[in-house]
Amino acid sequence: MKILWYMILLTLFQADHFKSQRALMVETQLVQRGIKDKAVLDAMRKVPRHLLVPEKIRDYAYDDRPLPIGEGQTISQPYIVAFMTELIQPTKNMRVLEIGTGSGYQAAVLAEIVKEVYTIEIFEGLGKRAEQDLNALGYTNIHLHIGDGYKGWPEAAPFDAIIVTAAPENIPQPLIDQLAEGGIMVIPVGEEGKVQQLILGEKTKGKFKTRYISSVRFVPFLRENL
Ligand code: SAH
């Protein structure tokens, strides 16, 4: 009985501890660096990032950096997640496609704000773990597919926004095709191991126009069966 109480208290203490770390992360890493979108800040105050990283690195979950999640992949730095989410100007009626589920964190942040999130992961192991974790957190508006995100998700298209979290050398044409009229795409583009360009693309009157946003460094966009 005593042990049970001890465990309950420890769990409560830890939950509280992570909550204050998360509040501090939002304040120092996001607000102070210019993230303004209230929906994005609220979502990041809420999503338990520590429950989406491998257990042994949980204590580092709110650090100002990307972290390893297995298969040589990483969960992005909190700031870059906030920055990319803010760029698509998310609202509650949107349907969003994410390429590169990884830990599922970006998908969860989106799911707090928009109506439906479609997310694709190329590594089966990562995809399955993310699906389990996201289910455990109670998300019912995240649809996960394991496969090559190059092809997008034609059955669910068009999308109001597309966020790509791995860097291809060129923007995949199927993703441009699956963007709705007025839709926004945020995607890092560039060669592996080099500094890449974060590009914002917008489809207006059927035309896809892009502009450079900033320099970034993402893991490479992989291809299946090439
Ligand atoms: N959004 C993730 C970041 C993960 S890093 C998060 O919040 O944790 C990028 C992810 O893209 C990796 O998990 C990698 O396996 C995946 N990836 C790379 N190429 C891909 C492709 N062609 N299709 C789908 N996923 C891909």
CSV table of C-alpha atoms and ligand atoms in Angstrom, one decimal:
chain,number,residue,atom,x,y,z
A,1,MET,CA,0.0,0.0,0.0
A,2,LYS,CA,2.8,2.4,0.9
A,3,ILE,CA,4.6,1.6,-2.3
A,4,LEU,CA,1.4,2.4,-4.3
A,5,TRP,CA,1.1,5.8,-2.6
A,6,TYR,CA,4.7,6.5,-3.3
A,7,MET,CA,4.2,5.6,-7.0
A,8,ILE,CA,1.1,7.8,-7.3
A,9,LEU,CA,2.9,10.7,-5.7
A,10,LEU,CA,6.0,10.2,-8.0
A,11,THR,CA,3.8,10.2,-11.1
A,12,LEU,CA,2.0,13.4,-10.0
A,13,PHE,CA,5.3,15.1,-9.2
A,14,GLN,CA,6.8,14.1,-12.6
A,15,ALA,CA,3.7,15.2,-14.5
A,16,ASP,CA,3.9,18.6,-12.8
A,17,HIS,CA,7.6,18.8,-13.4
A,18,PHE,CA,7.2,18.2,-17.1
A,19,LYS,CA,4.4,20.7,-17.3
A,20,SER,CA,6.5,23.5,-15.8
A,21,GLN,CA,9.4,22.5,-18.1
A,22,ARG,CA,7.0,22.8,-21.0
A,23,ALA,CA,5.7,26.2,-19.9
A,24,LEU,CA,9.3,27.4,-19.6
A,25,MET,CA,10.1,26.0,-23.1
A,26,VAL,CA,7.2,27.9,-24.6
A,27,GLU,CA,8.1,31.2,-22.9
A,28,THR,CA,11.9,31.1,-23.5
A,29,GLN,CA,12.2,29.3,-26.8
A,30,LEU,CA,9.0,30.4,-28.6
A,31,VAL,CA,7.5,33.6,-27.2
A,32,GLN,CA,10.8,35.3,-26.7
A,33,ARG,CA,11.9,34.4,-30.2
A,34,GLY,CA,8.8,35.8,-31.9
A,35,ILE,CA,6.3,33.0,-32.2
A,36,LYS,CA,2.9,34.9,-31.9
A,37,ASP,CA,0.2,32.6,-33.1
A,38,LYS,CA,-1.9,31.9,-30.0
A,39,ALA,CA,-3.2,28.6,-31.2
A,40,VAL,CA,0.3,27.4,-31.8
A,41,LEU,CA,1.5,28.5,-28.4
A,42,ASP,CA,-1.5,26.9,-26.7
A,43,ALA,CA,-1.0,23.6,-28.6
A,44,MET,CA,2.7,23.5,-27.6
A,45,ARG,CA,1.7,24.3,-24.0
A,46,LYS,CA,-0.5,21.3,-24.1
A,47,VAL,CA,1.2,18.4,-26.0
A,48,PRO,CA,3.3,16.3,-23.7
A,49,ARG,CA,6.5,16.2,-25.9
A,50,HIS,CA,8.2,14.0,-23.2
A,51,LEU,CA,5.7,11.2,-23.9
A,52,LEU,CA,6.6,11.1,-27.6
A,53,VAL,CA,10.4,10.8,-27.3
A,54,PRO,CA,12.1,7.5,-26.3
A,55,GLU,CA,11.8,6.9,-22.5
A,56,LYS,CA,15.5,7.1,-21.7
A,57,ILE,CA,15.8,10.7,-23.0
A,58,ARG,CA,12.5,12.0,-21.5
A,59,ASP,CA,14.4,14.4,-19.3
A,60,TYR,CA,15.8,16.2,-22.3
A,61,ALA,CA,12.4,16.5,-24.1
A,62,TYR,CA,12.0,20.2,-23.6
A,63,ASP,CA,15.6,21.1,-24.4
A,64,ASP,CA,16.2,23.7,-27.2
A,65,ARG,CA,17.4,21.1,-29.8
A,66,PRO,CA,16.4,18.1,-31.9
A,67,LEU,CA,16.7,14.7,-30.2
A,68,PRO,CA,17.4,11.2,-31.6
A,69,ILE,CA,14.3,9.0,-31.9
A,70,GLY,CA,15.8,5.9,-33.6
A,71,GLU,CA,16.6,4.8,-37.2
A,72,GLY,CA,19.0,7.8,-37.4
A,73,GLN,CA,16.0,10.2,-37.3
A,74,THR,CA,15.3,13.1,-35.0
A,75,ILE,CA,12.3,14.9,-33.4
A,76,SER,CA,12.7,18.5,-34.5
A,77,GLN,CA,13.7,21.3,-32.1
A,78,PRO,CA,10.5,22.8,-30.5
A,79,TYR,CA,11.2,26.2,-32.1
A,80,ILE,CA,11.2,24.8,-35.7
A,81,VAL,CA,8.0,22.9,-35.0
A,82,ALA,CA,6.3,26.1,-33.8
A,83,PHE,CA,7.8,28.1,-36.7
A,84,MET,CA,6.6,25.7,-39.4
A,85,THR,CA,3.2,25.4,-37.8
A,86,GLU,CA,2.8,29.1,-37.6
A,87,LEU,CA,3.8,29.5,-41.3
A,88,ILE,CA,0.7,27.5,-42.5
A,89,GLN,CA,-1.6,29.8,-40.5
A,90,PRO,CA,-3.5,26.8,-39.0
A,91,THR,CA,-7.2,27.2,-38.2
A,92,LYS,CA,-9.8,24.7,-36.9
A,93,ASN,CA,-11.4,23.7,-40.2
A,94,MET,CA,-8.2,22.7,-42.0
A,95,ARG,CA,-7.1,19.3,-43.2
A,96,VAL,CA,-3.3,19.1,-43.1
A,97,LEU,CA,-0.8,16.6,-44.6
A,98,GLU,CA,2.5,16.0,-42.9
A,99,ILE,CA,5.3,14.0,-44.5
A,100,GLY,CA,7.7,12.5,-41.9
A,101,THR,CA,5.7,11.5,-38.8
A,102,GLY,CA,8.9,10.6,-36.8
A,103,SER,CA,7.9,10.8,-33.1
A,104,GLY,CA,4.4,12.1,-33.9
A,105,TYR,CA,5.0,15.4,-32.1
A,106,GLN,CA,4.4,17.7,-35.0
A,107,ALA,CA,1.3,15.7,-35.9
A,108,ALA,CA,0.0,16.1,-32.3
A,109,VAL,CA,0.6,19.9,-32.3
A,110,LEU,CA,-1.3,20.1,-35.6
A,111,ALA,CA,-4.1,17.9,-34.3
A,112,GLU,CA,-4.7,20.3,-31.3
A,113,ILE,CA,-5.5,23.1,-33.8
A,114,VAL,CA,-6.8,21.7,-37.1
A,115,LYS,CA,-9.7,19.4,-38.0
A,116,GLU,CA,-7.8,16.4,-39.6
A,117,VAL,CA,-4.1,15.5,-39.8
A,118,TYR,CA,-2.8,13.0,-42.3
A,119,THR,CA,0.8,11.9,-41.6
A,120,ILE,CA,3.1,9.6,-43.5
A,121,GLU,CA,6.2,7.9,-42.1
A,122,ILE,CA,8.6,5.8,-44.2
A,123,PHE,CA,10.0,3.7,-41.3
A,124,GLU,CA,7.6,1.1,-40.2
A,125,GLY,CA,9.0,0.9,-36.6
A,126,LEU,CA,8.8,4.7,-36.1
A,127,GLY,CA,5.3,4.8,-37.6
A,128,LYS,CA,4.0,2.1,-35.4
A,129,ARG,CA,5.4,3.6,-32.3
A,130,ALA,CA,4.1,7.0,-33.1
A,131,GLU,CA,0.6,5.5,-33.8
A,132,GLN,CA,0.7,3.8,-30.4
A,133,ASP,CA,1.8,6.9,-28.5
A,134,LEU,CA,-0.7,9.1,-30.3
A,135,ASN,CA,-3.6,6.7,-29.6
A,136,ALA,CA,-2.5,6.5,-25.9
A,137,LEU,CA,-2.7,10.3,-25.8
A,138,GLY,CA,-6.3,10.1,-27.2
A,139,TYR,CA,-5.9,11.7,-30.6
A,140,THR,CA,-8.7,10.6,-32.9
A,141,ASN,CA,-8.1,13.1,-35.7
A,142,ILE,CA,-4.7,11.9,-36.8
A,143,HIS,CA,-4.5,9.4,-39.7
A,144,LEU,CA,-1.2,7.7,-40.1
A,145,HIS,CA,0.1,5.8,-43.1
A,146,ILE,CA,3.4,4.0,-43.4
A,147,GLY,CA,5.1,4.4,-46.8
A,148,ASP,CA,6.9,6.9,-49.0
A,149,GLY,CA,5.5,10.3,-48.6
A,150,TYR,CA,6.8,11.4,-52.0
A,151,LYS,CA,3.5,10.2,-53.4
A,152,GLY,CA,1.5,12.1,-50.9
A,153,TRP,CA,-2.0,10.7,-49.9
A,154,PRO,CA,-4.1,11.1,-53.1
A,155,GLU,CA,-7.2,9.5,-51.5
A,156,ALA,CA,-7.4,12.2,-48.9
A,157,ALA,CA,-6.3,15.1,-51.1
A,158,PRO,CA,-6.6,18.0,-51.5
A,159,PHE,CA,-5.0,19.5,-48.4
A,160,ASP,CA,-5.3,23.0,-47.0
A,161,ALA,CA,-1.7,22.8,-46.0
A,162,ILE,CA,1.3,20.4,-46.3
A,163,ILE,CA,4.2,20.3,-43.9
A,164,VAL,CA,7.3,18.3,-44.9
A,165,THR,CA,9.8,17.5,-42.1
A,166,ALA,CA,12.5,15.8,-44.1
A,167,ALA,CA,14.5,17.6,-46.9
A,168,PRO,CA,14.2,16.5,-50.6
A,169,GLU,CA,16.4,18.0,-53.3
A,170,ASN,CA,13.3,19.1,-55.1
A,171,ILE,CA,9.7,19.6,-54.2
A,172,PRO,CA,7.8,16.4,-55.0
A,173,GLN,CA,5.3,17.1,-57.8
A,174,PRO,CA,2.6,14.9,-56.2
A,175,LEU,CA,2.6,17.1,-53.2
A,176,ILE,CA,2.1,20.2,-55.3
A,177,ASP,CA,-0.8,18.5,-57.1
A,178,GLN,CA,-2.4,17.5,-53.8
A,179,LEU,CA,-2.4,21.1,-52.4
A,180,ALA,CA,-5.9,22.8,-52.4
A,181,GLU,CA,-6.5,26.1,-54.1
A,182,GLY,CA,-5.2,28.7,-51.6
A,183,GLY,CA,-3.2,26.0,-49.8
A,184,ILE,CA,0.2,26.5,-48.2
A,185,MET,CA,3.2,24.1,-48.2
A,186,VAL,CA,6.2,24.4,-45.9
A,187,ILE,CA,9.2,22.3,-47.0
A,188,PRO,CA,12.9,22.2,-46.5
A,189,VAL,CA,14.8,21.8,-49.8
A,190,GLY,CA,18.4,21.0,-50.4
A,191,GLU,CA,21.2,18.5,-50.6
A,192,GLU,CA,21.9,16.0,-47.8
A,193,GLY,CA,24.3,17.2,-45.2
A,194,LYS,CA,24.2,20.8,-46.5
A,195,VAL,CA,22.3,23.8,-45.2
A,196,GLN,CA,18.9,23.7,-46.8
A,197,GLN,CA,16.3,26.3,-47.6
A,198,LEU,CA,13.0,26.4,-45.9
A,199,ILE,CA,10.5,27.2,-48.7
A,200,LEU,CA,7.0,28.4,-48.4
A,201,GLY,CA,4.8,27.5,-51.4
A,202,GLU,CA,1.3,28.8,-52.1
A,203,LYS,CA,-1.2,27.7,-54.7
A,204,THR,CA,-3.2,30.6,-56.2
A,205,LYS,CA,-5.4,30.2,-59.2
A,206,GLY,CA,-3.8,26.8,-59.9
A,207,LYS,CA,-0.3,28.3,-59.9
A,208,PHE,CA,2.3,27.2,-57.3
A,209,LYS,CA,4.6,30.0,-56.2
A,210,THR,CA,7.4,29.7,-53.8
A,211,ARG,CA,9.5,32.0,-51.6
A,212,TYR,CA,12.5,31.5,-49.4
A,213,ILE,CA,12.0,31.7,-45.7
A,214,SER,CA,15.2,30.8,-43.9
A,215,SER,CA,18.2,28.4,-43.7
A,216,VAL,CA,17.5,25.1,-41.9
A,217,ARG,CA,18.9,21.6,-41.4
A,218,PHE,CA,16.7,18.6,-41.7
A,219,VAL,CA,17.3,14.9,-42.1
A,220,PRO,CA,17.2,13.8,-45.8
A,221,PHE,CA,14.0,12.9,-47.5
A,222,LEU,CA,14.3,9.1,-48.2
A,223,ARG,CA,12.8,7.2,-51.1
A,224,GLU,CA,11.3,3.7,-51.0
A,225,ASN,CA,12.5,1.2,-53.6
A,226,LEU,CA,14.8,3.5,-55.5
B,1,SAH,N1,7.9,15.5,-37.7
B,1,SAH,C1,8.7,14.7,-37.0
B,1,SAH,C2,10.2,14.9,-37.4
B,1,SAH,C3,10.8,13.6,-37.8
B,1,SAH,S1,12.3,13.7,-38.7
B,1,SAH,C4,8.5,14.8,-35.5
B,1,SAH,O1,7.7,15.7,-35.0
B,1,SAH,O2,9.1,14.0,-34.7
B,1,SAH,C5,11.7,13.4,-40.3
B,1,SAH,C6,11.0,12.1,-40.5
B,1,SAH,O3,10.8,11.9,-41.9
B,1,SAH,C7,11.8,10.8,-40.1
B,1,SAH,O4,11.1,10.1,-39.2
B,1,SAH,C8,12.0,10.1,-41.4
B,1,SAH,O5,12.0,8.7,-41.3
B,1,SAH,C9,10.8,10.6,-42.2
B,1,SAH,N2,11.0,10.4,-43.7
B,1,SAH,C10,12.0,10.6,-44.5
B,1,SAH,N3,11.8,10.5,-45.8
B,1,SAH,C11,10.4,10.2,-45.8
B,1,SAH,C12,9.5,9.9,-46.9
B,1,SAH,N4,9.9,9.8,-48.1
B,1,SAH,N5,8.2,9.6,-46.6
B,1,SAH,C13,7.8,9.6,-45.3
B,1,SAH,N6,8.6,9.9,-44.2
B,1,SAH,C14,9.9,10.2,-44.5
